[in-house]
Amino acid sequence: MAVLKVAILISGRGSNMQALIDAAHQPGYPAKIVCVISNLAEAEGLTKASKNNIPIAIVNHRDFKNRELFEHELDKRLKDFGAELICLAGFMRLLTPWFVERWRDKLINIHPSLLPSYPGLDTHKRAIAEGVKFAGCTVHFVRAEMDHGPIIIQAAVPVYPDDSEETLAARVLKIEHRIYPDTVLAIAEGRVNVYQERVFIADSVPPRESSINPI
Ligand code: GAR
């Protein structure tokens, strides 16, 4: 099977980025991280990516007159790296409809809530304030509206009465690190389809020869 070329966009810590890099290092994982791009030079994740020998680039949005010019440069870099799938991993810039359409169904995001609940910032704070009993995370295809688009995979965790933002965020982050690599795996295996803005994931099936098991 051909290996899917994945680009990761970050703005900060890069723990989800690291989870994707670690997964891609597993033998037989059908995706390769071809670059990590940040809009902020100080993003911690850039150092982590370099330590893992992943090519890095900085495209600072402040160097461009407007969003379109910034995104044209981003798009050019992604093409130069040969990216086939883009993973937003704590990338804190809202992308324009132009960019989102250009990469339609090839652009995914992870968000620390059970979307469509709690898009945007302060997710955990709002969830705790409203007394929800379950929180979680979502990987979705990106559409122009923030933290919105066809949901690929979600995972849930309990919210405990004594949770703080920090304890809940840490519990959710652990499962983020599991579902993001799982999502990329399913996409790389060609099992993820979008139909009428809903995602359908085909089962993982063994190759035809090995499934013939005469009794
Ligand atoms: C993660 O929790 C991710 O879900 C969230 O930012 C954090 C980045 O952490 N993304 C969003 O809120 C997107 N709306 P990381 O840099 O350690 O992966």
CSV table of N, CA and C in Angstrom, one decimal, residues 16 33 39 76 78 86 108 123 147 153 165 200 205:
chain,number,residue,atom,x,y,z
A,16,ASN,N,-0.1,16.5,20.3
A,16,ASN,CA,-0.8,15.7,19.2
A,16,ASN,C,0.1,15.4,18.0
A,33,ILE,N,5.1,11.4,8.1
A,33,ILE,CA,4.9,12.9,8.3
A,33,ILE,C,6.0,13.6,7.5
A,39,ASN,N,2.8,28.6,12.5
A,39,ASN,CA,2.7,30.0,12.2
A,39,ASN,C,3.4,30.9,13.2
A,76,LYS,N,1.6,26.8,-0.8
A,76,LYS,CA,2.8,26.5,-1.6
A,76,LYS,C,3.7,25.6,-0.9
A,78,LEU,N,3.0,23.5,1.5
A,78,LEU,CA,2.4,22.2,1.6
A,78,LEU,C,2.6,21.4,0.3
A,86,ILE,N,-3.6,17.1,5.5
A,86,ILE,CA,-3.1,18.1,6.5
A,86,ILE,C,-3.8,17.8,7.8
A,108,ILE,N,-7.9,17.8,8.2
A,108,ILE,CA,-8.6,17.4,9.4
A,108,ILE,C,-8.1,18.2,10.6
A,123,THR,N,-13.0,25.4,26.2
A,123,THR,CA,-13.9,24.2,26.1
A,123,THR,C,-14.1,23.5,27.5
A,147,ASP,N,-14.1,24.8,14.1
A,147,ASP,CA,-14.3,23.6,14.8
A,147,ASP,C,-15.6,22.9,14.3
A,153,ILE,N,-14.0,10.6,14.0
A,153,ILE,CA,-13.9,9.8,15.2
A,153,ILE,C,-14.1,10.7,16.5
A,165,GLU,N,-10.3,22.5,35.3
A,165,GLU,CA,-10.0,22.6,33.8
A,165,GLU,C,-8.8,21.7,33.5
A,200,PHE,N,-18.4,7.9,6.8
A,200,PHE,CA,-18.6,6.4,7.0
A,200,PHE,C,-17.3,5.8,7.0
A,205,VAL,N,-10.6,-5.0,6.9
A,205,VAL,CA,-10.8,-6.4,6.5
A,205,VAL,C,-9.4,-7.0,6.2
